[in-house]
Amino acid sequence: MLGSRLMGFTSKEEPHISYDESVKENWMKEVLKYRKIDAHAHVDESNYKVEVNLDYADRLGIEKLMISDFLRPHTEGPPDDFRTRNNFVIKCMKEHPGRFIGTVALNPKYQKESLEEIDRCRDAGMIGLGELYNQVKINDPLYYPIIEKCIDINWNIMMHSPIGHSRVALNPGEPKNISLPEDFADIAKRYPEAMFQFAHIAGGIDWEYACKVLKDYPNVFVGTAGSNNEANMIDFAMKYIGEDRLVFGCDYGFYQGVGHVFSAKLTDAQRKKIFFENISKRLKKGGLDVN
Amino acid sequence: MLIDSNAYIGHWPFRKFEYNTLEALSGRMKEFGTDVSVVSSLNGVFYKNTQNANEELISAIQSKRAYRDRFIPFAVINPIYGGWKDDFKVCSSTMGMKGIRLYPKYHDYDISNPACIELVKMSRDKGLPVVFDLRMVDRRTSSWMDIDKEWSLKDVAPIVRAVPDAKYLIVNVANSTALSAEDTALFKKTALLMDSSGRNMVDWTDLFKRFGTDHFCFGTQSPILDYFTGLLRIESLRENEADESTKELLRSGNIKRMLGM
């Protein structure tokens, strides 16, 4: 169908128009029936507690969470810092087998150490990079060897997205090396075989702007995580990004993460893709079969 | 029964909404099982003369017989704009509005402004709830032409202290709910509800402990926020956090009590 990718409707099934009465009497049955992987989760010992993650995951039927302990904004992010954070992620994975999928924090300013960290963390069972933060822009040449290594081992690369130019002037509170949607488009074009994930369109960015910029980059997944559950965000992303590139996530905003997917006009098959199948396919390419 | 305590129709100057008419809102209500919605006009946030928005809202509700049973209209009043006392009188009597919404941040007055206090007292005397939002939209992703200001719950405290015997509905509790011990005690004994639409309605055990289960209600902030998240916050409560009778209070019981339904 002409324009079908832009419309995002590659499934033949009609979107949900109305839930039957039995669903309205037991919403949680409907919520829990979909397998879910939270493709944007965090752990640490203060702000992103393991037990809180698991409580909401159990409550909302999230089988697995892709966790990271990201390098904080406005920090230098030296090797000792990212190694310590990755060690905490590895510890969480060991303590809760089957629930957490560890993703790797690193800083390409320390290129040798970052490349070594990928090997070390891969040996420990981690898969993929994320959430990469603002120490270096995603399209900075410092990232090239890191990205090339991820291409070799089929790893997903998830990078933070900014508030950016939502209010025209670049948000003054953000680090100068924040990666803008245009930076993702640039690197996706340079490395069409790499698998990028643009983090949390509900994280404060102008999501219409971001989806429009990323429309024509099939190797960029777009994460639905974040606290800003504005209406129609998912429906809009379906039009521009499509059902095969959207991935469910929460970024610790669990109610919004699940809620706005259920609020969108999606078919059953589209929900399955967004909640589980899209990211699980990428994980499988990297060697992790979650099925 | 399910009552949405926080819905709107009308336009937002900076973003297109899909469900911003009574017809579209009715569709969402049907889809998610909402029986009744408290509704006001978004246009009243931006019209200098908010009474035009109130007239539009009433006209829309009167356009179909079915709407009269499904929508409870709340007026937008600006207490620093000429003729506001007449507006209040018309809205609360002739138009049959069941509550009022105030927008100090958008209409540019302090919540302790004497006119605001007077309006809240007038509402109290008529038994009408007064609604304040902590934010209308997320300031991070808002337009450069929109206000860049959000409230925490403590920012509402001055008016509750000034008129403690009024009825309050605080919506889109997106930011901190931290209050002093005195204000927590005051909020707890006040006829005050917080709706479930805001992003900071997370730790229900703590919220119930601090304010009581009779201080919360279902709300969507539709069409600004997605329709389901506010409901999910209630429906996903475990039995040991909220039993079925408590959930019924949240779905409709508490707001019915406030509205005298």
Coordinates of C-alpha atoms in Angstrom, one line a residue:
Chain A
M1 CA 0.0 0.0 0.0
L2 CA 1.4 3.4 -0.9
G3 CA 2.6 5.2 2.2
S4 CA 2.0 2.2 4.4
R5 CA 5.3 2.6 6.2
L6 CA 4.7 6.2 6.9
M7 CA 1.3 5.3 8.3
G8 CA 2.9 2.6 10.4
F9 CA 0.1 0.1 9.8
T10 CA 1.7 -2.9 8.3
S11 CA -0.7 -5.3 10.1
K12 CA -4.0 -6.1 8.5
E13 CA -5.8 -6.2 11.8
E14 CA -7.9 -3.1 12.7
P15 CA -6.7 -1.1 15.7
H16 CA -8.7 -1.4 19.0
I17 CA -11.8 0.7 18.8
S18 CA -13.4 -0.4 22.0
Y19 CA -12.6 -2.9 24.8
D20 CA -15.3 -5.4 25.6
E21 CA -17.1 -5.2 29.0
S22 CA -15.1 -8.0 30.4
V23 CA -11.9 -6.1 29.9
K24 CA -13.3 -3.0 31.6
E25 CA -14.2 -5.1 34.6
N26 CA -10.6 -6.5 34.9
W27 CA -8.1 -4.2 33.3
M28 CA -5.2 -5.9 34.8
K29 CA -5.9 -9.1 33.1
E30 CA -5.6 -7.2 29.8
V31 CA -2.4 -5.5 30.9
L32 CA -0.8 -8.7 32.1
K33 CA -1.6 -10.7 29.0
Y34 CA 1.2 -9.0 27.0
R35 CA 4.8 -10.1 27.5
K36 CA 6.9 -7.1 28.1
I37 CA 10.6 -6.2 28.1
D38 CA 11.4 -2.8 29.5
A39 CA 14.0 -1.6 27.1
H40 CA 15.0 1.3 29.2
A41 CA 15.5 0.7 32.9
H42 CA 18.1 1.7 35.5
V43 CA 19.5 0.4 38.7
D44 CA 21.6 2.0 41.4
E45 CA 21.7 2.1 45.2
S46 CA 19.8 5.3 45.7
N47 CA 17.5 6.6 42.9
Y48 CA 16.7 3.5 40.9
K49 CA 16.3 0.8 43.5
V50 CA 16.2 -2.9 42.4
E51 CA 13.3 -3.8 44.6
V52 CA 11.2 -0.9 43.2
N53 CA 12.0 -1.9 39.7
L54 CA 10.9 -5.5 40.4
D55 CA 7.8 -4.4 42.3
Y56 CA 6.4 -2.4 39.4
A57 CA 7.6 -5.0 36.9
D58 CA 5.6 -7.7 38.7
R59 CA 2.6 -5.4 39.1
L60 CA 2.5 -4.6 35.4
G61 CA 3.7 -7.8 33.8
I62 CA 7.2 -6.8 32.8
E63 CA 9.2 -10.0 32.4
K64 CA 12.6 -8.5 31.9
L65 CA 14.2 -5.1 32.3
M66 CA 17.2 -3.9 30.3
I67 CA 19.1 -2.1 33.1
S68 CA 22.1 0.2 33.2
D69 CA 23.7 2.4 35.8
F70 CA 24.4 5.3 33.5
L71 CA 27.2 7.8 33.8
R72 CA 25.6 10.9 35.2
P73 CA 25.4 14.2 33.2
H74 CA 28.0 16.8 33.9
T75 CA 30.5 14.2 35.0
E76 CA 33.8 13.3 33.4
G77 CA 32.9 9.5 33.4
P78 CA 36.4 8.0 33.8
P79 CA 37.0 4.2 33.5
D80 CA 36.8 3.6 37.2
D81 CA 33.3 5.2 37.2
F82 CA 31.9 3.2 34.4
R83 CA 33.5 -0.1 35.6
T84 CA 32.0 0.4 39.0
R85 CA 28.6 1.1 37.6
N86 CA 28.8 -1.9 35.3
N87 CA 29.9 -4.1 38.2
F88 CA 26.7 -3.1 40.0
V89 CA 24.6 -4.1 37.0
I90 CA 26.4 -7.5 36.9
K91 CA 25.7 -7.9 40.6
C92 CA 22.0 -7.2 40.0
M93 CA 21.9 -9.7 37.1
K94 CA 23.4 -12.4 39.3
E95 CA 21.1 -11.7 42.2
H96 CA 17.9 -11.8 40.0
P97 CA 18.6 -14.3 37.2
G98 CA 16.2 -14.0 34.3
R99 CA 14.8 -10.6 35.3
F100 CA 17.6 -8.2 34.3
I101 CA 19.4 -7.8 31.0
G102 CA 22.5 -5.8 31.7
T103 CA 23.6 -3.1 29.3
V104 CA 27.0 -1.4 29.3
A105 CA 27.9 2.2 30.3
L106 CA 31.1 3.5 28.8
N107 CA 32.8 6.7 27.7
P108 CA 34.5 6.8 24.3
K109 CA 36.9 9.5 25.5
Y110 CA 38.6 6.6 27.1
Q111 CA 38.5 4.5 24.0
K112 CA 40.9 1.6 24.9
E113 CA 39.2 1.2 28.3
S114 CA 35.8 1.3 26.7
L115 CA 36.5 -1.3 24.1
E116 CA 38.0 -3.5 26.9
E117 CA 34.9 -2.9 29.0
I118 CA 32.7 -4.2 26.2
D119 CA 34.6 -7.5 26.2
R120 CA 34.6 -7.7 30.0
C121 CA 30.9 -7.1 30.3
R122 CA 30.0 -9.4 27.5
D123 CA 31.9 -12.1 29.2
A124 CA 29.8 -11.4 32.3
G125 CA 26.6 -11.8 30.3
M126 CA 25.7 -8.2 29.4
I127 CA 24.4 -7.3 26.0
G128 CA 24.2 -3.9 24.3
L129 CA 25.3 -0.4 25.2
G130 CA 23.1 1.9 27.2
E131 CA 22.1 4.2 28.5
L132 CA 24.9 6.2 27.0
Y133 CA 24.9 9.7 28.3
N134 CA 26.3 13.1 27.4
Q135 CA 30.0 12.8 27.8
V136 CA 30.4 12.4 24.0
K137 CA 27.9 13.0 21.1
I138 CA 26.7 9.8 19.4
N139 CA 28.1 11.0 16.1
D140 CA 31.5 12.1 17.4
P141 CA 34.4 10.2 15.7
L142 CA 35.4 9.0 19.1
Y143 CA 32.4 6.7 18.9
Y144 CA 33.3 5.1 15.6
P145 CA 35.5 2.2 16.9
I146 CA 32.9 1.5 19.6
I147 CA 30.1 1.4 17.1
E148 CA 32.1 -0.8 14.7
K149 CA 32.7 -3.2 17.5
C150 CA 29.0 -3.3 18.3
I151 CA 28.3 -4.0 14.6
D152 CA 30.7 -6.9 14.8
I153 CA 28.9 -8.5 17.8
N154 CA 25.3 -7.3 16.9
W155 CA 24.8 -5.2 19.9
N156 CA 22.0 -2.6 20.4
I157 CA 23.3 0.9 21.1
M158 CA 20.9 2.9 23.3
M159 CA 21.7 6.6 23.8
H160 CA 20.0 9.2 25.9
S161 CA 17.9 11.8 24.1
P162 CA 17.7 15.4 25.2
I163 CA 15.1 18.1 26.0
G164 CA 17.2 19.8 23.4
H165 CA 15.5 22.5 21.3
S166 CA 12.0 21.9 22.6
R167 CA 11.7 25.6 23.6
V168 CA 13.9 26.6 20.6
A169 CA 17.0 27.7 22.5
L170 CA 19.0 24.6 23.6
N171 CA 17.9 23.7 27.1
P172 CA 20.5 25.5 29.3
G173 CA 20.5 22.8 31.9
E174 CA 21.8 20.1 29.7
P175 CA 25.5 19.2 28.9
K176 CA 26.9 20.6 25.7
N177 CA 27.5 17.2 24.3
I178 CA 23.9 16.1 24.3
S179 CA 23.0 14.0 21.3
L180 CA 20.2 15.7 19.3
P181 CA 17.9 13.7 16.9
E182 CA 19.9 15.1 14.0
D183 CA 23.0 13.5 15.5
F184 CA 21.3 10.1 15.6
A185 CA 20.3 10.6 12.0
D186 CA 23.8 11.5 11.1
I187 CA 25.4 8.4 12.7
A188 CA 22.6 6.1 11.5
K189 CA 23.4 7.2 8.0
R190 CA 27.1 6.6 8.4
Y191 CA 26.6 3.2 9.9
P192 CA 23.4 1.7 8.4
E193 CA 24.3 -1.7 9.7
A194 CA 24.5 -0.5 13.3
M195 CA 21.5 -0.9 15.6
F196 CA 20.7 2.3 17.4
Q197 CA 18.0 3.1 20.0
F198 CA 16.9 6.6 20.5
A199 CA 16.0 6.8 24.2
H200 CA 12.7 7.9 25.7
I201 CA 10.5 10.1 23.4
A202 CA 8.5 10.7 26.6
G203 CA 11.6 12.0 28.4
G204 CA 11.1 15.7 27.8
I205 CA 12.0 16.1 24.1
D206 CA 9.6 17.5 21.6
W207 CA 8.6 14.0 20.4
E208 CA 6.9 15.2 17.2
Y209 CA 10.2 16.9 16.2
A210 CA 12.2 13.8 17.1
C211 CA 9.9 11.4 15.2
K212 CA 10.0 13.5 12.1
V213 CA 13.8 13.7 12.1
L214 CA 14.2 10.0 12.6
K215 CA 11.5 8.9 10.2
D216 CA 13.8 7.6 7.4
Y217 CA 16.4 5.8 9.5
P218 CA 15.3 2.2 9.7
N219 CA 18.3 1.2 11.9
V220 CA 17.2 3.6 14.7
F221 CA 14.7 2.2 17.2
V222 CA 12.7 4.7 19.1
G223 CA 12.0 4.1 22.8
T224 CA 8.6 5.0 24.3
A225 CA 9.9 5.5 27.8
G226 CA 9.7 8.6 30.0
S227 CA 7.5 10.4 32.4
N228 CA 5.8 12.7 29.9
N229 CA 2.8 10.6 28.8
E230 CA 1.3 13.1 26.5
A231 CA -1.7 11.9 24.6
N232 CA -1.2 10.6 21.0
M233 CA 2.6 10.3 21.4
I234 CA 2.5 6.6 20.5
D235 CA -0.1 7.1 17.7
F236 CA 2.1 9.9 16.2
A237 CA 5.2 7.7 16.5
M238 CA 3.3 4.9 14.7
K239 CA 2.8 7.2 11.8
Y240 CA 6.4 8.3 11.5
I241 CA 8.5 5.5 13.0
G242 CA 6.2 2.5 12.6
E243 CA 5.3 -0.6 14.5
D244 CA 8.6 -2.3 13.7
R245 CA 10.9 0.3 15.2
L246 CA 9.1 1.3 18.4
V247 CA 10.2 -0.3 21.7
F248 CA 8.5 -0.2 25.0
G249 CA 10.3 1.2 28.0
C250 CA 9.7 3.0 31.2
D251 CA 12.8 4.7 32.5
Y252 CA 11.3 4.3 36.0
G253 CA 8.0 5.8 34.8
F254 CA 6.2 2.5 35.0
Y255 CA 2.6 3.6 34.9
Q256 CA 3.2 6.0 32.1
G257 CA 5.3 3.5 30.1
V258 CA 2.6 0.9 30.1
G259 CA -0.4 3.3 30.2
H260 CA 0.3 5.2 27.1
V261 CA 0.8 2.1 25.0
F262 CA -2.6 0.9 26.1
S263 CA -4.1 4.3 25.4
A264 CA -2.9 4.3 21.8
K265 CA -5.0 2.9 19.0
L266 CA -3.0 -0.3 18.4
T267 CA -3.8 -3.7 17.2
D268 CA -3.0 -6.7 19.3
A269 CA -0.1 -7.6 17.0
Q270 CA 1.3 -4.0 17.2
R271 CA 1.2 -4.1 21.0
K272 CA 3.1 -7.4 20.9
K273 CA 5.8 -5.9 18.7
I274 CA 6.2 -2.8 20.8
F275 CA 6.1 -4.5 24.2
F276 CA 8.3 -7.4 23.4
E277 CA 9.0 -8.6 19.9
N278 CA 11.0 -5.8 18.4
I279 CA 13.6 -5.6 21.1
S280 CA 13.7 -9.4 21.5
K281 CA 14.6 -9.8 17.9
R282 CA 17.6 -7.4 18.3
L283 CA 18.7 -9.2 21.5
K284 CA 18.6 -12.5 19.6
K285 CA 20.9 -11.1 16.9
G286 CA 23.3 -10.4 19.7
G287 CA 23.0 -13.9 21.1
L288 CA 20.3 -13.6 23.7
D289 CA 17.2 -15.6 23.1
V290 CA 14.6 -14.3 25.5
N291 CA 12.0 -16.8 24.3
Chain B
M1 CA -19.0 3.5 38.3
L2 CA -16.1 5.4 36.8
I3 CA -15.9 9.3 36.9
D4 CA -13.1 11.2 35.3
S5 CA -12.6 14.2 37.5
N6 CA -10.3 16.0 35.1
A7 CA -11.1 16.3 31.4
Y8 CA -11.1 19.2 28.9
I9 CA -12.4 20.2 25.5
G10 CA -11.0 23.0 23.4
H11 CA -7.7 24.0 21.9
W12 CA -4.1 24.3 23.0
P13 CA -2.3 26.9 21.0
F14 CA 0.9 24.9 20.7
R15 CA -0.1 21.4 19.9
K16 CA -2.9 19.5 18.1
F17 CA -5.1 17.3 20.3
E18 CA -7.1 14.4 18.9
Y19 CA -9.8 14.0 21.6
N20 CA -10.7 17.6 22.4
T21 CA -14.4 17.7 21.5
L22 CA -17.3 16.2 23.5
E23 CA -17.8 13.8 20.7
A24 CA -14.2 12.5 20.7
L25 CA -14.1 12.5 24.5
S26 CA -17.3 10.5 24.5
G27 CA -15.5 8.0 22.4
R28 CA -12.7 7.6 24.8
M29 CA -15.1 7.4 27.7
K30 CA -16.9 4.5 26.0
E31 CA -13.7 2.8 25.1
F32 CA -12.4 2.8 28.7
G33 CA -15.7 2.5 30.5
T34 CA -15.9 6.0 31.9
D35 CA -19.5 6.9 32.8
V36 CA -19.2 10.6 33.6
S37 CA -16.5 13.3 33.0
V38 CA -15.9 16.6 34.8
V39 CA -15.1 18.8 31.9
S40 CA -13.9 22.4 31.4
S41 CA -12.7 24.4 28.4
L42 CA -9.0 24.7 27.6
N43 CA -9.9 27.9 25.7
G44 CA -10.5 29.5 29.1
V45 CA -6.8 29.2 29.8
F46 CA -6.0 31.5 26.9
Y47 CA -9.0 33.7 26.3
K48 CA -8.5 37.0 28.2
N49 CA -12.2 37.0 28.8
T50 CA -12.8 33.4 30.1
Q51 CA -16.5 33.8 30.0
N52 CA -16.5 33.2 26.3
A53 CA -15.0 29.8 26.9
N54 CA -17.6 29.0 29.5
E55 CA -20.4 29.9 27.1
E56 CA -18.8 27.6 24.4
L57 CA -18.6 24.7 26.9
I58 CA -22.3 25.0 27.9
S59 CA -23.3 25.4 24.2
A60 CA -21.4 22.2 23.4
I61 CA -23.0 20.2 26.2
Q62 CA -26.4 21.5 25.3
S63 CA -25.9 20.4 21.6
K64 CA -26.8 16.8 22.4
R65 CA -29.2 15.4 24.9
A66 CA -26.9 12.5 25.7
Y67 CA -24.1 14.9 26.8
R68 CA -26.2 16.4 29.6
D69 CA -26.0 13.1 31.6
R70 CA -22.4 12.4 30.8
F71 CA -20.6 15.7 31.4
I72 CA -20.3 17.9 34.5
P73 CA -19.2 21.4 33.5
F74 CA -16.7 23.4 35.4
A75 CA -16.2 27.1 34.7
V76 CA -12.9 28.9 34.2
I77 CA -12.9 32.2 36.1
N78 CA -10.2 34.8 36.1
P79 CA -10.6 36.8 39.3
I80 CA -8.4 39.7 38.1
Y81 CA -10.4 40.3 34.9
G82 CA -13.2 42.7 34.7
G83 CA -16.7 41.4 35.5
W84 CA -15.5 38.2 37.1
K85 CA -18.1 38.3 39.8
D86 CA -20.9 38.5 37.2
D87 CA -19.2 35.6 35.4
F88 CA -19.2 33.5 38.6
K89 CA -22.8 34.3 39.2
V90 CA -23.9 33.4 35.7
C91 CA -21.8 30.2 35.7
S92 CA -22.9 29.0 39.1
S93 CA -26.6 29.8 38.6
T94 CA -27.9 30.2 35.0
M95 CA -25.3 27.9 33.4
G96 CA -25.4 25.3 36.1
M97 CA -21.6 24.9 36.4
K98 CA -20.7 22.5 39.2
G99 CA -17.2 23.8 40.0
I100 CA -14.6 26.4 39.0
R101 CA -11.1 26.1 37.6
L102 CA -8.5 28.8 38.4
Y103 CA -5.3 29.3 36.5
P104 CA -3.1 31.7 38.5
K105 CA 0.0 30.8 36.5
Y106 CA -1.5 31.4 33.2
H107 CA -3.7 34.4 34.2
D108 CA -0.7 35.9 36.0
Y109 CA -1.8 36.4 39.6
D110 CA -0.7 35.1 42.9
I111 CA -2.7 32.4 44.6
S112 CA -2.9 34.6 47.7
N113 CA -4.3 37.5 45.7
P114 CA -7.3 38.9 47.6
A115 CA -9.5 38.5 44.6
C116 CA -8.6 34.9 44.3
I117 CA -9.3 34.4 48.0
E118 CA -12.6 36.1 47.6
L119 CA -13.6 33.9 44.6
V120 CA -12.7 30.8 46.5
K121 CA -14.8 32.0 49.4
M122 CA -17.7 32.6 47.0
S123 CA -17.3 29.1 45.7
R124 CA -17.2 27.7 49.2
D125 CA -20.5 29.5 50.0
K126 CA -22.1 27.9 46.9
G127 CA -20.6 24.5 47.7
L128 CA -18.6 24.4 44.5
P129 CA -15.2 22.7 44.3
V130 CA -12.2 24.8 43.1
V131 CA -9.7 23.2 40.9
F132 CA -6.0 24.0 40.6
D133 CA -3.5 22.2 38.4
L134 CA 0.1 21.8 39.3
R135 CA 0.9 22.0 35.6
M136 CA -1.1 21.9 32.4
V137 CA 1.8 20.5 30.3
D138 CA 5.3 19.3 30.8
R139 CA 7.4 22.5 30.7
R140 CA 10.4 20.6 29.3
T141 CA 8.6 19.9 26.0
S142 CA 6.3 22.9 26.0
S143 CA 6.4 25.7 23.4
W144 CA 8.8 28.6 23.9
M145 CA 5.7 30.8 24.0
D146 CA 4.2 28.8 26.9
I147 CA 4.8 29.6 30.5
D148 CA 7.9 27.9 32.0
K149 CA 6.5 27.4 35.5
E150 CA 5.2 24.3 37.3
W151 CA 4.0 24.0 40.9
S152 CA 4.5 21.5 43.6
L153 CA 1.7 20.6 46.0
K154 CA 3.0 23.1 48.6
D155 CA 2.3 26.0 46.2
V156 CA -1.4 25.3 46.7
A157 CA -1.1 25.5 50.5
P158 CA -1.6 29.3 50.8
I159 CA -5.1 29.2 49.5
V160 CA -6.0 26.2 51.5
R161 CA -4.7 28.0 54.6
A162 CA -6.7 31.1 53.6
V163 CA -10.0 29.3 53.0
P164 CA -9.7 25.9 54.7
D165 CA -13.4 25.2 54.6
A166 CA -13.6 25.3 50.7
K167 CA -13.6 22.2 48.5
Y168 CA -10.5 21.7 46.4
L169 CA -9.5 19.4 43.5
I170 CA -5.8 19.4 42.7
V171 CA -5.1 17.9 39.3
N172 CA -2.0 16.7 37.4
V173 CA 0.1 16.2 40.5
A174 CA 3.3 16.0 38.5
N175 CA 5.7 17.3 41.1
S176 CA 6.5 16.9 44.8
T177 CA 3.8 16.3 47.3
A178 CA 6.0 17.2 50.2
L179 CA 4.3 19.5 52.7
S180 CA 5.1 20.7 56.2
A181 CA 3.6 18.7 59.0
E182 CA 1.1 21.5 59.6
D183 CA 0.1 21.7 56.0
T184 CA -0.2 17.9 55.8
A185 CA -2.6 18.0 58.7
L186 CA -4.5 20.8 57.1
F187 CA -4.8 19.1 53.8
K188 CA -5.9 15.9 55.5
K189 CA -8.8 17.5 57.2
T190 CA -9.8 19.7 54.2
A191 CA -12.3 18.5 51.6
L192 CA -9.5 18.2 49.1
L193 CA -9.0 15.6 46.3
M194 CA -6.0 14.9 44.1
D195 CA -6.6 13.2 40.8
S196 CA -4.6 10.2 39.5
S197 CA -3.3 11.8 36.3
G198 CA -0.1 13.3 37.5
R199 CA 3.3 11.6 37.2
N200 CA 4.0 11.9 40.9
M201 CA 1.0 9.7 41.9
V202 CA 3.3 6.8 42.3
D203 CA 3.8 5.6 45.9
W204 CA 0.1 5.0 46.9
T205 CA 1.0 3.4 50.2
D206 CA 2.7 6.6 51.3
L207 CA 0.0 8.8 49.8
F208 CA -2.7 6.9 51.6
K209 CA -0.8 7.0 54.8
R210 CA -0.2 10.8 54.6
F211 CA -3.6 11.9 53.3
G212 CA -6.0 9.0 53.6
T213 CA -7.8 7.1 50.9
D214 CA -10.6 9.7 50.9
H215 CA -8.3 12.3 49.3
F216 CA -7.9 10.8 45.8
C217 CA -9.9 10.3 42.6
F218 CA -9.6 9.1 39.1
G219 CA -8.6 11.7 36.5
T220 CA -7.1 11.7 33.0
Q221 CA -6.0 15.2 32.2
S222 CA -7.4 14.2 28.7
P223 CA -6.8 15.3 26.0
I224 CA -3.4 16.5 27.2
L225 CA -2.2 13.2 28.7
D226 CA -3.0 9.7 27.6
Y227 CA -6.3 8.3 28.7
F228 CA -5.3 5.1 30.4
T229 CA -2.4 5.9 32.8
G230 CA -4.5 7.6 35.5
L231 CA -6.8 4.5 35.5
L232 CA -3.9 2.1 35.5
R233 CA -2.6 3.7 38.7
I234 CA -5.8 2.7 40.4
E235 CA -6.5 -0.7 38.8
S236 CA -3.0 -2.0 39.4
L237 CA -3.2 -1.4 43.2
R238 CA -2.9 -4.7 45.0
E239 CA -5.5 -6.0 47.4
N240 CA -3.2 -5.2 50.4
E241 CA -2.8 -1.6 49.1
A242 CA -6.4 -0.9 48.2
D243 CA -9.3 -3.3 48.5
E244 CA -12.3 -3.2 46.2
S245 CA -14.2 -0.7 48.3
T246 CA -11.2 1.6 48.4
K247 CA -10.8 1.3 44.6
E248 CA -14.5 2.3 44.3
L249 CA -13.8 5.4 46.3
L250 CA -11.0 6.2 43.9
R251 CA -13.0 5.4 40.8
S252 CA -16.0 7.5 41.7
G253 CA -16.9 7.5 45.4
N254 CA -14.7 10.4 46.5
I255 CA -15.6 12.7 43.6
K256 CA -19.3 11.9 43.9
R257 CA -19.1 13.0 47.6
M258 CA -17.4 16.2 46.7
L259 CA -19.9 17.0 43.9
G260 CA -22.8 16.0 46.1
M261 CA -24.0 13.4 43.6

